């Protein structure tokens, strides 16, 4: 059995008092001494630093890059303007999701892609299979670190350290600049429902950048944040987690990610299946739900219909947890479309106890305008 991998920031995390866990083969910080709830609240109120260096990064470069990206991505990445970061799905011919990722368009013949850590090998093989040898596809995951800074004061903190005005960078755009004297690709993206950036740097510079961001951000309320708060923040923002909420057995349309599928723009792998699914209508949907009582519906719990003579299972909870910035417990589940309308009452089997839940529309948490 191999030992979990560690990011270039691992020693610093331990020095800062982080508790680490095995997360998909990576020894990652789950929380720091202040704890998950305090970290979560700090991100909502000020800012937090996240080590997401375990995620994968690829470069597609060469004359065939645009055609390869168009073939792979459900969103119109190839048609995006240079400097834009585009969320997209990679799909199987069946419409099932290979992964969700973010493409950075550097030029028509040059793209940078961030993929989920657990899918690096699978995604690389999938992209190589469908590259058709028309462009260079390079895995730079082992030489790239990724640090996210999220929260209402994140822009202010990075702006103090950057040699260009990153505060004017539009959402889902990126630029190359120096932050604390370190060459970085700075993208106005994130996974928390807050404003902020994700900064890609060389491994050798990761610790120096983290320390600079923390030193500048601490007086403004910035804290170190582990995977525990990262999960509670993304759940409140109703952002899907690959392996929990989406996978090869679910389609973007079922997961309510149809906004990232451009059926009328270009041909891509899975388009025919998704077009047929859209025309016929999906039979199930990923919905958000709230629970008023003191109970938490965890991943894998069944959504049941006790009114049926068979007490049938309707669906499955994909993510769930206590709301920290919102009241009650919250979660997501796949249910038949007949049970997907906001306001619909659901029953969830929480370890043998029936718990009442209500389908709600949209995100659980929206940051103040």
Coordinates of C-alpha atoms in Angstrom, one line a residue:
X1 CA 0.0 0.0 0.0
X2 CA 1.5 3.3 -1.1
X3 CA 1.8 6.3 1.2
X4 CA -0.5 9.3 0.6
X5 CA 0.9 12.0 -1.6
X6 CA 1.7 15.4 -0.2
X7 CA 1.6 18.9 -1.7
X8 CA 4.6 21.3 -1.6
X9 CA 2.7 23.0 1.3
X10 CA 2.5 19.9 3.5
X11 CA 5.3 20.9 5.9
X12 CA 3.9 24.4 6.3
X13 CA 0.4 23.0 7.0
X14 CA 1.9 20.8 9.9
X15 CA 3.9 23.8 11.2
X16 CA 0.6 25.8 11.2
X17 CA -1.0 23.1 13.3
X18 CA -3.2 21.5 10.7
X19 CA -4.9 18.1 11.2
X20 CA -4.4 16.1 8.0
X21 CA -6.4 13.2 6.6
X22 CA -6.1 10.9 3.6
X23 CA -8.2 12.5 0.9
X24 CA -8.3 10.4 -2.3
X25 CA -4.7 9.4 -1.8
X26 CA -3.4 12.8 -0.7
X27 CA -2.4 13.7 2.9
X28 CA -4.4 17.0 3.1
X29 CA -5.3 19.5 5.8
X30 CA -8.9 19.0 7.0
X31 CA -8.8 21.8 9.5
X32 CA -6.5 24.1 11.5
X33 CA -6.5 24.6 15.3
X34 CA -9.4 27.1 15.1
X35 CA -11.7 24.4 13.6
X36 CA -13.9 24.0 10.6
X37 CA -16.8 26.3 11.7
X38 CA -14.5 29.2 12.5
X39 CA -12.7 28.7 9.2
X40 CA -16.0 28.7 7.3
X41 CA -17.2 31.8 9.1
X42 CA -13.9 33.6 8.4
X43 CA -14.3 33.0 4.7
X44 CA -17.8 34.4 4.7
X45 CA -16.8 37.4 6.7
X46 CA -13.2 38.1 5.5
X47 CA -11.0 35.6 3.6
X48 CA -9.5 32.2 3.7
X49 CA -6.5 30.4 2.2
X50 CA -6.9 27.0 0.6
X51 CA -4.3 24.5 -0.6
X52 CA -5.7 22.9 -3.7
X53 CA -2.4 21.8 -5.1
X54 CA -3.6 18.2 -5.3
X55 CA -5.8 19.2 -8.3
X56 CA -4.5 18.4 -11.8
X57 CA -3.3 20.8 -14.4
X58 CA -2.8 20.1 -18.1
X59 CA -1.6 22.2 -21.1
X60 CA -3.0 21.8 -24.6
X61 CA -0.9 23.6 -27.1
X62 CA -0.5 23.5 -30.9
X63 CA -2.5 23.9 -34.1
X64 CA -5.0 21.3 -33.2
X65 CA -5.7 22.5 -29.6
X66 CA -8.9 24.4 -30.4
X67 CA -10.4 21.4 -32.3
X68 CA -9.5 19.1 -29.4
X69 CA -11.0 21.3 -26.8
X70 CA -14.1 21.7 -28.8
X71 CA -14.4 18.0 -29.2
X72 CA -14.0 17.4 -25.4
X73 CA -15.8 20.3 -23.7
X74 CA -19.6 20.7 -23.5
X75 CA -19.3 24.4 -23.0
X76 CA -18.1 26.7 -25.7
X77 CA -14.5 26.9 -24.5
X78 CA -13.0 27.2 -28.0
X79 CA -15.3 30.1 -28.8
X80 CA -14.4 32.0 -25.6
X81 CA -12.3 35.2 -25.7
X82 CA -8.6 34.9 -24.9
X83 CA -8.2 35.5 -21.1
X84 CA -11.4 33.8 -20.1
X85 CA -11.7 30.8 -17.7
X86 CA -14.6 28.6 -18.7
X87 CA -16.3 25.9 -16.5
X88 CA -17.2 22.8 -18.6
X89 CA -18.0 19.2 -18.4
X90 CA -16.2 16.4 -20.2
X91 CA -18.7 13.8 -21.2
X92 CA -18.9 10.2 -22.3
X93 CA -20.8 9.4 -25.5
X94 CA -23.7 8.3 -23.2
X95 CA -23.8 11.8 -21.7
X96 CA -22.3 10.6 -18.4
X97 CA -19.8 13.0 -16.8
X98 CA -16.1 12.1 -17.1
X99 CA -15.2 15.2 -15.0
X100 CA -15.9 18.9 -14.5
X101 CA -13.0 21.2 -15.0
X102 CA -12.0 24.8 -15.8
X103 CA -10.4 25.7 -19.1
X104 CA -8.2 28.8 -19.3
X105 CA -8.0 30.1 -22.9
X106 CA -4.5 31.6 -23.5
X107 CA -4.8 31.6 -27.3
X108 CA -6.7 29.7 -30.0
X109 CA -3.8 27.2 -29.9
X110 CA -3.1 27.2 -26.2
X111 CA -5.3 26.1 -23.2
X112 CA -4.6 25.5 -19.5
X113 CA -7.0 23.1 -17.8
X114 CA -7.6 22.4 -14.1
X115 CA -9.2 19.0 -13.3
X116 CA -10.2 17.1 -10.2
X117 CA -7.4 15.4 -8.3
X118 CA -9.1 12.0 -8.2
X119 CA -9.5 12.2 -12.0
X120 CA -6.0 13.2 -13.2
X121 CA -5.1 9.9 -14.7
X122 CA -8.5 9.2 -16.1
X123 CA -8.8 12.7 -17.7
X124 CA -5.4 12.6 -19.2
X125 CA -6.1 9.2 -20.8
X126 CA -9.5 10.5 -22.1
X127 CA -8.0 13.7 -23.5
X128 CA -5.1 11.8 -25.2
X129 CA -7.6 9.3 -26.7
X130 CA -9.5 12.2 -28.3
X131 CA -6.6 14.5 -29.1
X132 CA -5.9 12.5 -32.3
X133 CA -2.3 13.7 -32.0
X134 CA -3.2 17.2 -33.2
X135 CA -1.7 19.1 -30.3
X136 CA 0.7 18.7 -27.4
X137 CA -1.1 17.5 -24.3
X138 CA 1.2 18.0 -21.3
X139 CA 0.5 17.0 -17.7
X140 CA 2.0 19.7 -15.5
X141 CA 0.3 18.6 -12.3
X142 CA 3.5 17.6 -10.6
X143 CA 5.2 20.9 -11.1
X144 CA 2.2 23.2 -10.4
X145 CA 0.8 24.4 -7.1
X146 CA -2.7 25.9 -6.7
X147 CA -3.6 28.3 -3.9
X148 CA -7.1 29.7 -3.5
X149 CA -8.0 32.8 -1.6
X150 CA -11.7 33.3 -1.1
X151 CA -13.9 35.8 0.7
X152 CA -15.1 39.4 0.6
X153 CA -11.6 40.7 1.4
X154 CA -9.7 38.3 -0.9
X155 CA -9.4 40.8 -3.8
X156 CA -8.1 43.5 -1.4
X157 CA -5.4 41.1 -0.1
X158 CA -4.2 40.0 -3.5
X159 CA -4.3 43.5 -4.9
X160 CA -1.9 44.6 -2.2
X161 CA 0.7 42.1 -3.4
X162 CA 0.1 42.0 -7.1
X163 CA 2.1 44.1 -9.6
X164 CA -1.0 44.7 -11.6
X165 CA -4.6 45.7 -10.7
X166 CA -6.3 42.4 -10.2
X167 CA -9.4 44.0 -8.6
X168 CA -10.6 44.9 -12.2
X169 CA -10.3 41.3 -13.4
X170 CA -13.8 40.2 -14.3
X171 CA -15.3 37.0 -12.9
X172 CA -14.0 33.9 -14.7
X173 CA -11.1 35.7 -16.3
X174 CA -7.4 35.3 -15.6
X175 CA -4.1 37.2 -16.0
X176 CA -0.4 36.5 -15.6
X177 CA 1.3 38.8 -13.1
X178 CA 3.6 38.8 -10.1
X179 CA 2.1 38.4 -6.6
X180 CA 4.6 39.1 -3.8
X181 CA 7.2 39.0 -6.5
X182 CA 6.2 35.5 -7.6
X183 CA 5.1 34.7 -11.2
X184 CA 1.5 33.5 -11.0
X185 CA -1.5 32.9 -13.1
X186 CA -4.3 34.6 -11.2
X187 CA -7.9 33.6 -12.0
X188 CA -11.0 35.1 -10.5
X189 CA -12.6 31.8 -9.8
X190 CA -13.3 29.7 -6.8
X191 CA -15.4 27.0 -5.1
X192 CA -16.9 28.6 -2.1
X193 CA -19.7 31.0 -3.4
X194 CA -17.5 33.9 -2.5
X195 CA -15.4 36.3 -4.6
X196 CA -11.7 35.5 -4.8
X197 CA -8.9 34.1 -6.8
X198 CA -7.1 30.8 -7.6
X199 CA -3.4 31.3 -8.1
X200 CA -1.3 28.8 -10.0
X201 CA 2.4 28.9 -9.3
X202 CA 5.5 26.8 -9.6
X203 CA 5.9 24.3 -6.7
X204 CA 9.1 26.0 -5.5
X205 CA 7.2 29.3 -4.9
X206 CA 4.1 27.9 -3.2
X207 CA 5.2 28.3 0.4
X208 CA 6.5 31.8 -0.1
X209 CA 3.3 32.8 -1.7
X210 CA 1.2 31.3 1.1
X211 CA 3.2 33.0 3.7
X212 CA 3.0 36.4 1.9
X213 CA -0.8 36.1 1.5
X214 CA -1.2 35.1 5.1
X215 CA 1.0 37.9 6.4
X216 CA -0.9 40.5 4.4
X217 CA -4.3 38.9 5.0
X218 CA -4.1 38.1 8.7
X219 CA -4.8 41.7 9.9
X220 CA -7.8 41.7 7.5
X221 CA -9.2 38.5 9.0
X222 CA -7.7 36.0 6.6
X223 CA -7.2 32.5 8.0
X224 CA -5.9 29.1 6.8
X225 CA -8.7 26.8 5.7
X226 CA -8.9 23.0 5.4
X227 CA -11.0 20.6 3.4
X228 CA -13.8 20.5 6.1
X229 CA -14.7 24.1 5.5
X230 CA -14.1 23.9 1.8
X231 CA -16.8 21.2 1.7
X232 CA -19.3 23.1 3.8
X233 CA -18.7 26.3 1.8
X234 CA -19.2 24.7 -1.6
X235 CA -22.3 22.8 -0.3
X236 CA -23.9 26.1 0.8
X237 CA -23.2 27.5 -2.7
X238 CA -24.7 24.3 -4.2
X239 CA -21.5 23.5 -6.2
X240 CA -21.3 19.9 -7.2
X241 CA -18.5 17.7 -6.0
X242 CA -17.3 15.0 -8.5
X243 CA -17.7 11.6 -7.0
X244 CA -20.5 12.8 -4.8
X245 CA -23.0 14.8 -6.8
X246 CA -21.8 14.0 -10.4
X247 CA -20.1 11.1 -12.0
X248 CA -20.1 8.8 -15.1
X249 CA -23.7 7.7 -14.3
X250 CA -25.1 11.2 -14.1
X251 CA -25.6 13.7 -16.9
X252 CA -25.1 17.5 -16.8
X253 CA -28.8 18.0 -17.5
X254 CA -29.8 15.8 -14.6
X255 CA -27.3 17.7 -12.4
X256 CA -28.8 21.0 -13.5
X257 CA -25.6 22.0 -15.2
X258 CA -27.3 22.5 -18.5
X259 CA -26.0 26.1 -18.5
X260 CA -22.5 24.6 -19.2
X261 CA -23.7 22.5 -22.1
X262 CA -23.9 24.4 -25.4
X263 CA -25.9 22.1 -27.7
X264 CA -26.3 24.8 -30.4
X265 CA -22.7 25.9 -30.6
X266 CA -20.5 23.0 -31.6
X267 CA -20.1 19.2 -31.8
X268 CA -18.7 17.4 -28.7
X269 CA -18.5 14.0 -27.2
X270 CA -21.9 13.2 -25.6
X271 CA -23.8 15.8 -27.6
X272 CA -26.2 13.4 -29.3
X273 CA -27.1 11.7 -26.0
X274 CA -27.7 15.0 -24.2
X275 CA -29.7 16.4 -27.1
X276 CA -31.9 13.3 -27.0
X277 CA -32.2 13.7 -23.2
X278 CA -33.2 17.3 -23.5
X279 CA -35.8 16.6 -26.1
X280 CA -37.3 13.7 -24.1
X281 CA -36.9 15.4 -20.7
X282 CA -34.8 14.0 -17.8
X283 CA -36.4 11.5 -15.5
X284 CA -34.5 12.6 -12.4
X285 CA -32.9 15.8 -11.2
X286 CA -30.4 16.9 -8.6
X287 CA -32.2 19.1 -6.1
X288 CA -31.3 21.0 -3.0
X289 CA -33.2 20.4 0.1
X290 CA -33.4 21.8 3.7
X291 CA -34.2 19.9 6.9
X292 CA -35.8 21.9 9.7
X293 CA -35.2 19.5 12.5
X294 CA -31.9 18.5 14.1
X295 CA -30.8 15.8 11.7
X296 CA -28.3 15.6 8.9
X297 CA -28.7 13.7 5.7
X298 CA -25.4 12.3 4.6
X299 CA -24.1 11.1 1.2
X300 CA -25.8 7.8 0.3
X301 CA -28.9 8.1 2.5
X302 CA -32.1 7.1 0.7
X303 CA -34.9 9.4 -0.3
X304 CA -38.1 7.3 0.3
X305 CA -41.8 7.4 -0.6
X306 CA -43.6 6.1 2.5
X307 CA -47.0 6.7 0.8
X308 CA -46.4 3.9 -1.6
X309 CA -47.4 0.4 -0.7
X310 CA -43.8 -0.7 -1.3
X311 CA -42.3 2.2 0.6
X312 CA -40.2 2.8 -2.5
X313 CA -36.8 4.4 -2.6
X314 CA -37.1 7.5 -4.8
X315 CA -33.5 8.6 -4.9
X316 CA -30.2 9.1 -3.0
X317 CA -28.7 12.0 -1.1
X318 CA -25.4 13.0 -2.7
X319 CA -24.2 15.6 -0.3
X320 CA -25.4 16.9 3.1
X321 CA -24.4 18.7 6.2
X322 CA -25.3 21.4 8.7
X323 CA -25.8 24.9 7.4
X324 CA -23.2 27.2 9.0
X325 CA -24.1 30.4 7.2
X326 CA -27.7 29.3 6.6
X327 CA -30.2 27.9 9.1
X328 CA -31.0 24.1 9.5
X329 CA -29.4 21.2 7.6
X330 CA -29.0 21.3 3.9
X331 CA -28.2 18.8 1.2
X332 CA -28.6 17.6 -2.4
X333 CA -30.2 14.5 -3.8
X334 CA -31.3 12.9 -7.1
X335 CA -35.1 12.5 -7.2
X336 CA -37.6 11.8 -9.9
X337 CA -38.7 15.0 -11.7
X338 CA -42.2 14.7 -10.3
X339 CA -40.6 15.3 -6.9
X340 CA -38.2 18.1 -8.0
X341 CA -40.3 21.2 -7.8
X342 CA -39.4 23.7 -5.1
X343 CA -41.6 23.2 -2.1
X344 CA -42.0 19.5 -2.6
X345 CA -41.9 17.5 0.7
X346 CA -39.4 14.6 0.8
X347 CA -38.7 11.9 3.3
X348 CA -35.1 10.9 3.9
X349 CA -34.1 7.7 5.7
X350 CA -31.4 9.0 8.1
X351 CA -30.0 5.8 9.6
X352 CA -33.4 4.3 10.2
X353 CA -35.2 7.4 11.1
X354 CA -37.6 9.2 8.7
X355 CA -36.7 12.9 8.4
X356 CA -38.8 15.5 6.6
X357 CA -37.1 17.6 4.0
X358 CA -38.2 20.3 1.6
X359 CA -37.0 20.9 -1.9
X360 CA -35.6 24.5 -2.3
X361 CA -34.8 26.5 -5.4
X362 CA -31.3 27.7 -6.2
X363 CA -28.3 28.1 -3.9
X364 CA -28.6 27.8 -0.1
X365 CA -26.3 30.8 0.3
X366 CA -25.8 33.9 -1.9
X367 CA -23.1 36.4 -1.0
X368 CA -24.4 40.0 -0.4
X369 CA -24.4 42.0 -3.6

